[in-house]
C-alpha cells in the first residue's frame, strides 16, 4: 500500500513536471495532429490554442472522426445536406483561426455511429495516420475524464481510440503490414495534449486572451448548431440571436485568474494514466 502511494505520488510529480516542461502554446514549426469526434469539438475545446499555434508556423492537421450528419432539430433537414453544411462550417471555423481547409481530414463516420465501427479497423486507421505524419504533439479528448465517460458515444470512442492508436504506433509489431507494405516506421508521439478535461485532471492552462475574439468567431461559424438555426436551418445569423449567443459564449468561456483559458492534461512518457 505504502509503495503504491509513493508510486502514485511520483506519477503525479512526473505529470506536473512534464506539463511544466511543455509550453504548449509556445511550440513552433512542429507537426500537430488534433483528433476530434465532431466538426466543432476542435473549435470549442481548443480554437484559441490552435490559433496561437497557427501563428507560430506549426503544421496543424485536424482529423474529424464523424461527419456530424445528425445534429439538427429541423424536420426538413436531411443527413446528406447537414453533412455538407457542417463541412462548410468547419472549414470556415478553421480558416478563422489560421488552418487551411487542405489540413482538415474527414474520416467520414456517421454521427453517433463511431462506437459501432470495428474497433480494430478504427485503431489501425488512426495508427497509420500517426505513423504517416509522425507528429510532435497529438491532441485528443481525454479518455480519463468524467466528461468523456458521460458524454455521447463518439466522444468516448474518439478518446479511447486515439490513445490506443498512439500506443500502437510506437510498436512495430502492431499492424506490421503498415511497415511491410507501406514503408511506415513506428512513431512514438512525444507529447499528448488531452482536451475536455475535468478541473481535477487538468495540468496545463493556455492563456488565450489575445485570440479570444477569433475563438468566438470560430464558434459562431458553426451556424447550424445554434439557435435558431438548429431548429429551422438558415445559413446566416439573425442579428439579435447572434448578439445573444455571443453574450452566452462570453459568459460560459473558461476563465482562470481573470484570463480566458483552455485547459489540458498534458502527458508524455510515464504520465500515461
Ligand atoms: Zn462532439
PDB file of C-alpha atoms and ligand atoms in Angstrom:
ATOM      1  CA  UNK A   1       0.000   0.000   0.000  1.00  0.00           C
ATOM      2  CA  UNK A   2       2.728   2.356   1.014  1.00  0.00           C
ATOM      3  CA  UNK A   3       4.757   1.619  -2.120  1.00  0.00           C
ATOM      4  CA  UNK A   4       1.650   2.214  -4.215  1.00  0.00           C
ATOM      5  CA  UNK A   5       1.132   5.556  -2.522  1.00  0.00           C
ATOM      6  CA  UNK A   6       4.738   6.568  -3.198  1.00  0.00           C
ATOM      7  CA  UNK A   7       4.431   5.385  -6.820  1.00  0.00           C
ATOM      8  CA  UNK A   8       1.202   7.365  -7.269  1.00  0.00           C
ATOM      9  CA  UNK A   9       2.838  10.469  -5.803  1.00  0.00           C
ATOM     10  CA  UNK A  10       5.797  10.009  -8.154  1.00  0.00           C
ATOM     11  CA  UNK A  11       3.491   9.748 -11.167  1.00  0.00           C
ATOM     12  CA  UNK A  12       1.691  12.929 -10.152  1.00  0.00           C
ATOM     13  CA  UNK A  13       5.071  14.638  -9.761  1.00  0.00           C
ATOM     14  CA  UNK A  14       6.246  13.374 -13.172  1.00  0.00           C
ATOM     15  CA  UNK A  15       2.951  14.523 -14.683  1.00  0.00           C
ATOM     16  CA  UNK A  16       3.274  18.016 -13.266  1.00  0.00           C
ATOM     17  CA  UNK A  17       6.965  18.189 -14.241  1.00  0.00           C
ATOM     18  CA  UNK A  18       6.311  17.095 -17.844  1.00  0.00           C
ATOM     19  CA  UNK A  19       3.389  19.513 -18.176  1.00  0.00           C
ATOM     20  CA  UNK A  20       5.590  22.358 -17.000  1.00  0.00           C
ATOM     21  CA  UNK A  21       8.339  21.416 -19.450  1.00  0.00           C
ATOM     22  CA  UNK A  22       5.919  21.536 -22.386  1.00  0.00           C
ATOM     23  CA  UNK A  23       4.783  25.106 -23.032  1.00  0.00           C
ATOM     24  CA  UNK A  24       2.122  24.005 -25.488  1.00  0.00           C
ATOM     25  CA  UNK A  25       1.244  27.410 -26.936  1.00  0.00           C
ATOM     26  CA  UNK A  26       4.932  28.349 -27.426  1.00  0.00           C
ATOM     27  CA  UNK A  27       5.512  25.400 -29.778  1.00  0.00           C
ATOM     28  CA  UNK A  28       6.939  26.488 -33.157  1.00  0.00           C
ATOM     29  CA  UNK A  29       7.418  24.822 -36.551  1.00  0.00           C
ATOM     30  CA  UNK A  30       6.175  21.433 -35.342  1.00  0.00           C
ATOM     31  CA  UNK A  31       3.651  18.931 -36.647  1.00  0.00           C
ATOM     32  CA  UNK A  32       0.487  18.781 -34.563  1.00  0.00           C
ATOM     33  CA  UNK A  33      -2.443  16.416 -35.122  1.00  0.00           C
ATOM     34  CA  UNK A  34      -5.775  17.081 -33.439  1.00  0.00           C
ATOM     35  CA  UNK A  35      -8.360  14.295 -33.415  1.00  0.00           C
ATOM     36  CA  UNK A  36     -11.945  15.404 -32.871  1.00  0.00           C
ATOM     37  CA  UNK A  37     -15.183  13.380 -32.648  1.00  0.00           C
ATOM     38  CA  UNK A  38     -17.214  16.037 -34.472  1.00  0.00           C
ATOM     39  CA  UNK A  39     -16.516  19.087 -36.614  1.00  0.00           C
ATOM     40  CA  UNK A  40     -16.794  21.567 -33.742  1.00  0.00           C
ATOM     41  CA  UNK A  41     -15.216  19.913 -30.691  1.00  0.00           C
ATOM     42  CA  UNK A  42     -11.866  21.109 -32.029  1.00  0.00           C
ATOM     43  CA  UNK A  43     -13.284  24.645 -32.042  1.00  0.00           C
ATOM     44  CA  UNK A  44     -14.938  24.527 -28.637  1.00  0.00           C
ATOM     45  CA  UNK A  45     -12.041  22.869 -26.840  1.00  0.00           C
ATOM     46  CA  UNK A  46      -9.046  24.396 -28.483  1.00  0.00           C
ATOM     47  CA  UNK A  47      -9.665  27.133 -31.069  1.00  0.00           C
ATOM     48  CA  UNK A  48      -7.677  29.647 -29.011  1.00  0.00           C
ATOM     49  CA  UNK A  49      -4.695  27.338 -28.584  1.00  0.00           C
ATOM     50  CA  UNK A  50      -4.865  26.330 -32.258  1.00  0.00           C
ATOM     51  CA  UNK A  51      -4.922  29.996 -33.313  1.00  0.00           C
ATOM     52  CA  UNK A  52      -1.781  30.639 -31.234  1.00  0.00           C
ATOM     53  CA  UNK A  53      -0.096  27.531 -32.670  1.00  0.00           C
ATOM     54  CA  UNK A  54      -1.032  28.511 -36.235  1.00  0.00           C
ATOM     55  CA  UNK A  55       0.613  31.915 -35.716  1.00  0.00           C
ATOM     56  CA  UNK A  56       3.792  30.096 -34.715  1.00  0.00           C
ATOM     57  CA  UNK A  57       4.004  28.285 -38.055  1.00  0.00           C
ATOM     58  CA  UNK A  58       3.080  24.855 -36.820  1.00  0.00           C
ATOM     59  CA  UNK A  59       1.828  22.330 -39.346  1.00  0.00           C
ATOM     60  CA  UNK A  60      -1.592  21.619 -37.814  1.00  0.00           C
ATOM     61  CA  UNK A  61      -3.841  18.865 -39.159  1.00  0.00           C
ATOM     62  CA  UNK A  62      -7.393  18.293 -37.935  1.00  0.00           C
ATOM     63  CA  UNK A  63      -8.741  14.744 -38.176  1.00  0.00           C
ATOM     64  CA  UNK A  64     -12.517  14.536 -37.757  1.00  0.00           C
ATOM     65  CA  UNK A  65     -13.953  11.136 -36.927  1.00  0.00           C
ATOM     66  CA  UNK A  66     -17.595  11.803 -37.891  1.00  0.00           C
ATOM     67  CA  UNK A  67     -19.386  13.967 -40.423  1.00  0.00           C
ATOM     68  CA  UNK A  68     -21.907  15.318 -37.869  1.00  0.00           C
ATOM     69  CA  UNK A  69     -24.895  14.412 -40.043  1.00  0.00           C
ATOM     70  CA  UNK A  70     -27.430  14.073 -37.202  1.00  0.00           C
ATOM     71  CA  UNK A  71     -27.223  17.337 -35.240  1.00  0.00           C
ATOM     72  CA  UNK A  72     -30.314  19.235 -36.299  1.00  0.00           C
ATOM     73  CA  UNK A  73     -33.878  19.529 -34.968  1.00  0.00           C
ATOM     74  CA  UNK A  74     -35.073  20.924 -38.314  1.00  0.00           C
ATOM     75  CA  UNK A  75     -37.667  18.390 -39.543  1.00  0.00           C
ATOM     76  CA  UNK A  76     -36.852  19.273 -43.159  1.00  0.00           C
ATOM     77  CA  UNK A  77     -33.109  18.625 -42.789  1.00  0.00           C
ATOM     78  CA  UNK A  78     -31.534  15.540 -44.358  1.00  0.00           C
ATOM     79  CA  UNK A  79     -28.314  13.836 -43.238  1.00  0.00           C
ATOM     80  CA  UNK A  80     -26.659  14.416 -46.611  1.00  0.00           C
ATOM     81  CA  UNK A  81     -27.443  18.121 -46.601  1.00  0.00           C
ATOM     82  CA  UNK A  82     -26.427  18.536 -42.963  1.00  0.00           C
ATOM     83  CA  UNK A  83     -23.085  16.805 -43.581  1.00  0.00           C
ATOM     84  CA  UNK A  84     -22.397  19.297 -46.406  1.00  0.00           C
ATOM     85  CA  UNK A  85     -23.383  22.226 -44.199  1.00  0.00           C
ATOM     86  CA  UNK A  86     -21.205  21.002 -41.329  1.00  0.00           C
ATOM     87  CA  UNK A  87     -18.285  20.535 -43.716  1.00  0.00           C
ATOM     88  CA  UNK A  88     -18.522  24.159 -44.841  1.00  0.00           C
ATOM     89  CA  UNK A  89     -18.942  25.474 -41.304  1.00  0.00           C
ATOM     90  CA  UNK A  90     -15.876  23.566 -40.079  1.00  0.00           C
ATOM     91  CA  UNK A  91     -13.787  24.878 -42.964  1.00  0.00           C
ATOM     92  CA  UNK A  92     -14.842  28.431 -42.111  1.00  0.00           C
ATOM     93  CA  UNK A  93     -14.169  27.944 -38.380  1.00  0.00           C
ATOM     94  CA  UNK A  94     -10.692  26.627 -39.160  1.00  0.00           C
ATOM     95  CA  UNK A  95      -9.993  29.432 -41.661  1.00  0.00           C
ATOM     96  CA  UNK A  96     -10.763  31.995 -38.954  1.00  0.00           C
ATOM     97  CA  UNK A  97      -8.029  30.569 -36.720  1.00  0.00           C
ATOM     98  CA  UNK A  98      -5.457  30.113 -39.485  1.00  0.00           C
ATOM     99  CA  UNK A  99      -5.876  26.465 -40.503  1.00  0.00           C
ATOM    100  CA  UNK A 100      -6.362  25.919 -44.261  1.00  0.00           C
ATOM    101  CA  UNK A 101      -9.001  23.516 -45.500  1.00  0.00           C
ATOM    102  CA  UNK A 102      -6.462  21.162 -47.050  1.00  0.00           C
ATOM    103  CA  UNK A 103      -5.339  20.426 -43.473  1.00  0.00           C
ATOM    104  CA  UNK A 104      -8.816  19.186 -42.493  1.00  0.00           C
ATOM    105  CA  UNK A 105      -9.284  15.438 -42.892  1.00  0.00           C
ATOM    106  CA  UNK A 106     -12.622  13.640 -42.633  1.00  0.00           C
ATOM    107  CA  UNK A 107     -12.705  10.024 -41.534  1.00  0.00           C
ATOM    108  CA  UNK A 108     -16.348  10.067 -42.649  1.00  0.00           C
ATOM    109  CA  UNK A 109     -18.074   8.010 -39.996  1.00  0.00           C
ATOM    110  CA  UNK A 110     -21.715   8.872 -39.433  1.00  0.00           C
ATOM    111  CA  UNK A 111     -22.591  10.994 -36.419  1.00  0.00           C
ATOM    112  CA  UNK A 112     -23.281   8.841 -33.350  1.00  0.00           C
ATOM    113  CA  UNK A 113     -22.066   5.667 -35.033  1.00  0.00           C
ATOM    114  CA  UNK A 114     -18.367   5.701 -34.160  1.00  0.00           C
ATOM    115  CA  UNK A 115     -18.785   3.236 -31.313  1.00  0.00           C
ATOM    116  CA  UNK A 116     -20.283   0.717 -33.741  1.00  0.00           C
ATOM    117  CA  UNK A 117     -17.343   0.816 -36.139  1.00  0.00           C
ATOM    118  CA  UNK A 118     -14.878  -2.067 -35.992  1.00  0.00           C
ATOM    119  CA  UNK A 119     -12.553  -1.104 -33.103  1.00  0.00           C
ATOM    120  CA  UNK A 120      -9.622  -2.941 -34.684  1.00  0.00           C
ATOM    121  CA  UNK A 121     -10.085  -1.254 -38.059  1.00  0.00           C
ATOM    122  CA  UNK A 122     -10.512   2.121 -36.385  1.00  0.00           C
ATOM    123  CA  UNK A 123      -7.352   1.891 -34.291  1.00  0.00           C
ATOM    124  CA  UNK A 124      -5.436   0.601 -37.329  1.00  0.00           C
ATOM    125  CA  UNK A 125      -6.618   3.573 -39.396  1.00  0.00           C
ATOM    126  CA  UNK A 126      -5.515   6.125 -36.806  1.00  0.00           C
ATOM    127  CA  UNK A 127      -2.247   4.272 -36.142  1.00  0.00           C
ATOM    128  CA  UNK A 128      -1.495   4.651 -39.858  1.00  0.00           C
ATOM    129  CA  UNK A 129      -2.230   8.376 -39.711  1.00  0.00           C
ATOM    130  CA  UNK A 130       0.161   8.799 -36.766  1.00  0.00           C
ATOM    131  CA  UNK A 131       2.914   6.778 -38.457  1.00  0.00           C
ATOM    132  CA  UNK A 132       2.425   8.774 -41.670  1.00  0.00           C
ATOM    133  CA  UNK A 133       2.541  12.276 -40.139  1.00  0.00           C
ATOM    134  CA  UNK A 134       4.966  11.470 -37.255  1.00  0.00           C
ATOM    135  CA  UNK A 135       3.528  14.289 -35.110  1.00  0.00           C
ATOM    136  CA  UNK A 136       5.361  16.124 -32.334  1.00  0.00           C
ATOM    137  CA  UNK A 137       2.069  16.604 -30.485  1.00  0.00           C
ATOM    138  CA  UNK A 138      -1.245  14.718 -30.625  1.00  0.00           C
ATOM    139  CA  UNK A 139      -4.346  16.430 -29.264  1.00  0.00           C
ATOM    140  CA  UNK A 140      -7.451  14.361 -28.425  1.00  0.00           C
ATOM    141  CA  UNK A 141     -10.354  14.137 -25.961  1.00  0.00           C
ATOM    142  CA  UNK A 142      -9.124  12.955 -22.573  1.00  0.00           C
ATOM    143  CA  UNK A 143     -10.004   9.276 -22.192  1.00  0.00           C
ATOM    144  CA  UNK A 144      -9.695   9.574 -18.439  1.00  0.00           C
ATOM    145  CA  UNK A 145     -12.139  12.326 -17.755  1.00  0.00           C
ATOM    146  CA  UNK A 146     -15.600  12.039 -16.315  1.00  0.00           C
ATOM    147  CA  UNK A 147     -16.787  14.386 -19.041  1.00  0.00           C
ATOM    148  CA  UNK A 148     -15.950  11.871 -21.723  1.00  0.00           C
ATOM    149  CA  UNK A 149     -17.286   8.948 -19.720  1.00  0.00           C
ATOM    150  CA  UNK A 150     -20.717  10.522 -19.533  1.00  0.00           C
ATOM    151  CA  UNK A 151     -20.677  12.158 -22.912  1.00  0.00           C
ATOM    152  CA  UNK A 152     -22.065  10.812 -26.133  1.00  0.00           C
ATOM    153  CA  UNK A 153     -20.753   7.766 -27.919  1.00  0.00           C
ATOM    154  CA  UNK A 154     -18.465   9.457 -30.441  1.00  0.00           C
ATOM    155  CA  UNK A 155     -16.557  11.275 -27.705  1.00  0.00           C
ATOM    156  CA  UNK A 156     -15.864   8.116 -25.709  1.00  0.00           C
ATOM    157  CA  UNK A 157     -14.747   6.224 -28.789  1.00  0.00           C
ATOM    158  CA  UNK A 158     -12.627   9.063 -30.186  1.00  0.00           C
ATOM    159  CA  UNK A 159     -10.890   9.417 -26.809  1.00  0.00           C
ATOM    160  CA  UNK A 160     -10.148   5.734 -26.305  1.00  0.00           C
ATOM    161  CA  UNK A 161      -9.333   5.012 -29.927  1.00  0.00           C
ATOM    162  CA  UNK A 162      -6.860   7.871 -30.260  1.00  0.00           C
ATOM    163  CA  UNK A 163      -4.841   6.943 -27.168  1.00  0.00           C
ATOM    164  CA  UNK A 164      -4.871   3.289 -28.257  1.00  0.00           C
ATOM    165  CA  UNK A 165      -3.511   4.328 -31.664  1.00  0.00           C
ATOM    166  CA  UNK A 166      -0.824   6.482 -30.034  1.00  0.00           C
ATOM    167  CA  UNK A 167       0.297   3.393 -28.121  1.00  0.00           C
ATOM    168  CA  UNK A 168       0.112   1.057 -31.136  1.00  0.00           C
ATOM    169  CA  UNK A 169       2.032   3.463 -33.386  1.00  0.00           C
ATOM    170  CA  UNK A 170       5.251   3.129 -31.375  1.00  0.00           C
ATOM    171  CA  UNK A 171       5.468  -0.694 -31.502  1.00  0.00           C
ATOM    172  CA  UNK A 172       6.395  -2.188 -34.847  1.00  0.00           C
ATOM    173  CA  UNK A 173       4.583  -5.463 -34.152  1.00  0.00           C
ATOM    174  CA  UNK A 174       1.226  -3.702 -34.105  1.00  0.00           C
ATOM    175  CA  UNK A 175      -0.162  -3.701 -37.645  1.00  0.00           C
ATOM    176  CA  UNK A 176       3.156  -4.843 -39.179  1.00  0.00           C
ATOM    177  CA  UNK A 177       1.580  -4.625 -42.629  1.00  0.00           C
ATOM    178  CA  UNK A 178       1.976  -0.835 -42.408  1.00  0.00           C
ATOM    179  CA  UNK A 179       5.766  -1.200 -42.289  1.00  0.00           C
ATOM    180  CA  UNK A 180       6.000  -4.100 -44.722  1.00  0.00           C
ATOM    181  CA  UNK A 181       3.585  -2.811 -47.356  1.00  0.00           C
ATOM    182  CA  UNK A 182       3.538   0.953 -46.865  1.00  0.00           C
ATOM    183  CA  UNK A 183       7.048   1.584 -45.571  1.00  0.00           C
ATOM    184  CA  UNK A 184       5.727   3.291 -42.444  1.00  0.00           C
ATOM    185  CA  UNK A 185       8.081   3.144 -39.485  1.00  0.00           C
ATOM    186  CA  UNK A 186       6.928   3.090 -35.845  1.00  0.00           C
ATOM    187  CA  UNK A 187       6.472   6.511 -34.256  1.00  0.00           C
ATOM    188  CA  UNK A 188       6.488   7.405 -30.590  1.00  0.00           C
ATOM    189  CA  UNK A 189       4.416  10.525 -30.013  1.00  0.00           C
ATOM    190  CA  UNK A 190       6.496  12.779 -27.730  1.00  0.00           C
ATOM    191  CA  UNK A 191       3.634  14.792 -26.244  1.00  0.00           C
ATOM    192  CA  UNK A 192      -0.087  14.234 -25.864  1.00  0.00           C
ATOM    193  CA  UNK A 193      -2.359  17.165 -25.015  1.00  0.00           C
ATOM    194  CA  UNK A 194      -5.756  15.957 -23.897  1.00  0.00           C
ATOM    195  CA  UNK A 195      -8.717  18.318 -24.025  1.00  0.00           C
ATOM    196  CA  UNK A 196     -12.183  18.171 -22.437  1.00  0.00           C
ATOM    197  CA  UNK A 197     -10.515  17.548 -19.094  1.00  0.00           C
ATOM    198  CA  UNK A 198     -12.145  17.784 -15.690  1.00  0.00           C
ATOM    199  CA  UNK A 199     -10.770  20.502 -13.403  1.00  0.00           C
ATOM    200  CA  UNK A 200      -9.082  17.865 -11.230  1.00  0.00           C
ATOM    201  CA  UNK A 201      -7.389  16.248 -14.247  1.00  0.00           C
ATOM    202  CA  UNK A 202      -6.159  19.457 -15.925  1.00  0.00           C
ATOM    203  CA  UNK A 203      -2.450  20.170 -15.513  1.00  0.00           C
ATOM    204  CA  UNK A 204      -1.972  22.976 -18.057  1.00  0.00           C
ATOM    205  CA  UNK A 205      -3.901  26.101 -18.988  1.00  0.00           C
ATOM    206  CA  UNK A 206      -3.268  28.125 -22.139  1.00  0.00           C
ATOM    207  CA  UNK A 207      -3.968  31.854 -21.831  1.00  0.00           C
ATOM    208  CA  UNK A 208      -5.987  32.687 -24.955  1.00  0.00           C
ATOM    209  CA  UNK A 209      -6.788  36.356 -24.195  1.00  0.00           C
ATOM    210  CA  UNK A 210      -5.130  37.615 -27.404  1.00  0.00           C
ATOM    211  CA  UNK A 211      -7.179  35.248 -29.602  1.00  0.00           C
ATOM    212  CA  UNK A 212     -10.442  35.124 -27.621  1.00  0.00           C
ATOM    213  CA  UNK A 213     -12.286  37.047 -30.354  1.00  0.00           C
ATOM    214  CA  UNK A 214     -11.022  34.645 -33.023  1.00  0.00           C
ATOM    215  CA  UNK A 215     -12.252  31.715 -30.943  1.00  0.00           C
ATOM    216  CA  UNK A 216     -15.664  33.371 -30.552  1.00  0.00           C
ATOM    217  CA  UNK A 217     -15.885  33.942 -34.314  1.00  0.00           C
ATOM    218  CA  UNK A 218     -14.898  30.324 -34.995  1.00  0.00           C
ATOM    219  CA  UNK A 219     -17.564  29.033 -32.599  1.00  0.00           C
ATOM    220  CA  UNK A 220     -20.174  31.212 -34.278  1.00  0.00           C
ATOM    221  CA  UNK A 221     -19.153  29.867 -37.696  1.00  0.00           C
ATOM    222  CA  UNK A 222     -20.937  26.646 -36.716  1.00  0.00           C
ATOM    223  CA  UNK A 223     -24.204  28.438 -37.500  1.00  0.00           C
ATOM    224  CA  UNK A 224     -26.329  25.288 -37.773  1.00  0.00           C
ATOM    225  CA  UNK A 225     -25.530  24.297 -34.209  1.00  0.00           C
ATOM    226  CA  UNK A 226     -27.037  27.366 -32.549  1.00  0.00           C
ATOM    227  CA  UNK A 227     -30.480  28.827 -32.082  1.00  0.00           C
ATOM    228  CA  UNK A 228     -32.445  29.488 -34.192  1.00  0.00           C
ATOM    229  CA  UNK A 229     -30.670  27.611 -36.998  1.00  0.00           C
ATOM    230  CA  UNK A 230     -30.556  24.294 -35.146  1.00  0.00           C
ATOM    231  CA  UNK A 231     -34.380  24.251 -35.089  1.00  0.00           C
ATOM    232  CA  UNK A 232     -35.019  25.756 -38.534  1.00  0.00           C
ATOM    233  CA  UNK A 233     -31.887  25.948 -40.593  1.00  0.00           C
ATOM    234  CA  UNK A 234     -30.797  29.253 -42.098  1.00  0.00           C
ATOM    235  CA  UNK A 235     -27.255  29.872 -43.328  1.00  0.00           C
ATOM    236  CA  UNK A 236     -26.957  33.321 -41.771  1.00  0.00           C
ATOM    237  CA  UNK A 237     -27.469  34.813 -38.344  1.00  0.00           C
ATOM    238  CA  UNK A 238     -30.445  36.748 -37.132  1.00  0.00           C
ATOM    239  CA  UNK A 239     -28.673  39.808 -35.606  1.00  0.00           C
ATOM    240  CA  UNK A 240     -30.493  39.569 -32.267  1.00  0.00           C
ATOM    241  CA  UNK A 241     -29.814  35.833 -31.957  1.00  0.00           C
ATOM    242  CA  UNK A 242     -26.171  36.455 -32.873  1.00  0.00           C
ATOM    243  CA  UNK A 243     -25.774  39.004 -30.094  1.00  0.00           C
ATOM    244  CA  UNK A 244     -27.490  36.732 -27.551  1.00  0.00           C
ATOM    245  CA  UNK A 245     -25.280  33.772 -28.471  1.00  0.00           C
ATOM    246  CA  UNK A 246     -22.124  35.903 -28.316  1.00  0.00           C
ATOM    247  CA  UNK A 247     -23.110  37.034 -24.854  1.00  0.00           C
ATOM    248  CA  UNK A 248     -23.814  33.472 -23.740  1.00  0.00           C
ATOM    249  CA  UNK A 249     -20.475  32.211 -25.077  1.00  0.00           C
ATOM    250  CA  UNK A 250     -18.563  35.033 -23.389  1.00  0.00           C
ATOM    251  CA  UNK A 251     -20.287  34.215 -20.088  1.00  0.00           C
ATOM    252  CA  UNK A 252     -19.576  30.499 -20.361  1.00  0.00           C
ATOM    253  CA  UNK A 253     -15.954  30.850 -21.519  1.00  0.00           C
ATOM    254  CA  UNK A 254     -13.395  29.126 -19.272  1.00  0.00           C
ATOM    255  CA  UNK A 255     -11.592  31.559 -17.000  1.00  0.00           C
ATOM    256  CA  UNK A 256      -8.635  31.250 -14.668  1.00  0.00           C
ATOM    257  CA  UNK A 257      -7.131  34.078 -12.636  1.00  0.00           C
ATOM    258  CA  UNK A 258      -9.188  36.559 -14.664  1.00  0.00           C
ATOM    259  CA  UNK A 259      -7.946  35.309 -18.045  1.00  0.00           C
ATOM    260  CA  UNK A 260      -9.589  33.360 -20.846  1.00  0.00           C
ATOM    261  CA  UNK A 261      -8.043  29.892 -20.819  1.00  0.00           C
ATOM    262  CA  UNK A 262      -8.232  26.467 -22.381  1.00  0.00           C
ATOM    263  CA  UNK A 263      -7.460  23.539 -20.076  1.00  0.00           C
ATOM    264  CA  UNK A 264      -5.463  20.441 -20.979  1.00  0.00           C
ATOM    265  CA  UNK A 265      -3.935  17.359 -19.428  1.00  0.00           C
ATOM    266  CA  UNK A 266      -0.514  17.171 -20.983  1.00  0.00           C
ATOM    267  CA  UNK A 267       1.058  13.736 -20.894  1.00  0.00           C
ATOM    268  CA  UNK A 268       4.289  12.165 -22.023  1.00  0.00           C
ATOM    269  CA  UNK A 269       6.391   9.146 -21.163  1.00  0.00           C
ATOM    270  CA  UNK A 270       5.387   7.805 -17.750  1.00  0.00           C
ATOM    271  CA  UNK A 271       2.368  10.030 -17.364  1.00  0.00           C
ATOM    272  CA  UNK A 272       0.009   7.804 -19.274  1.00  0.00           C
ATOM    273  CA  UNK A 273      -2.601   7.137 -16.630  1.00  0.00           C
TER     274      UNK A 273
HETATM  275 ZN1  LIG B   1     -18.876  16.428 -30.167  1.00  0.00          ZN
END
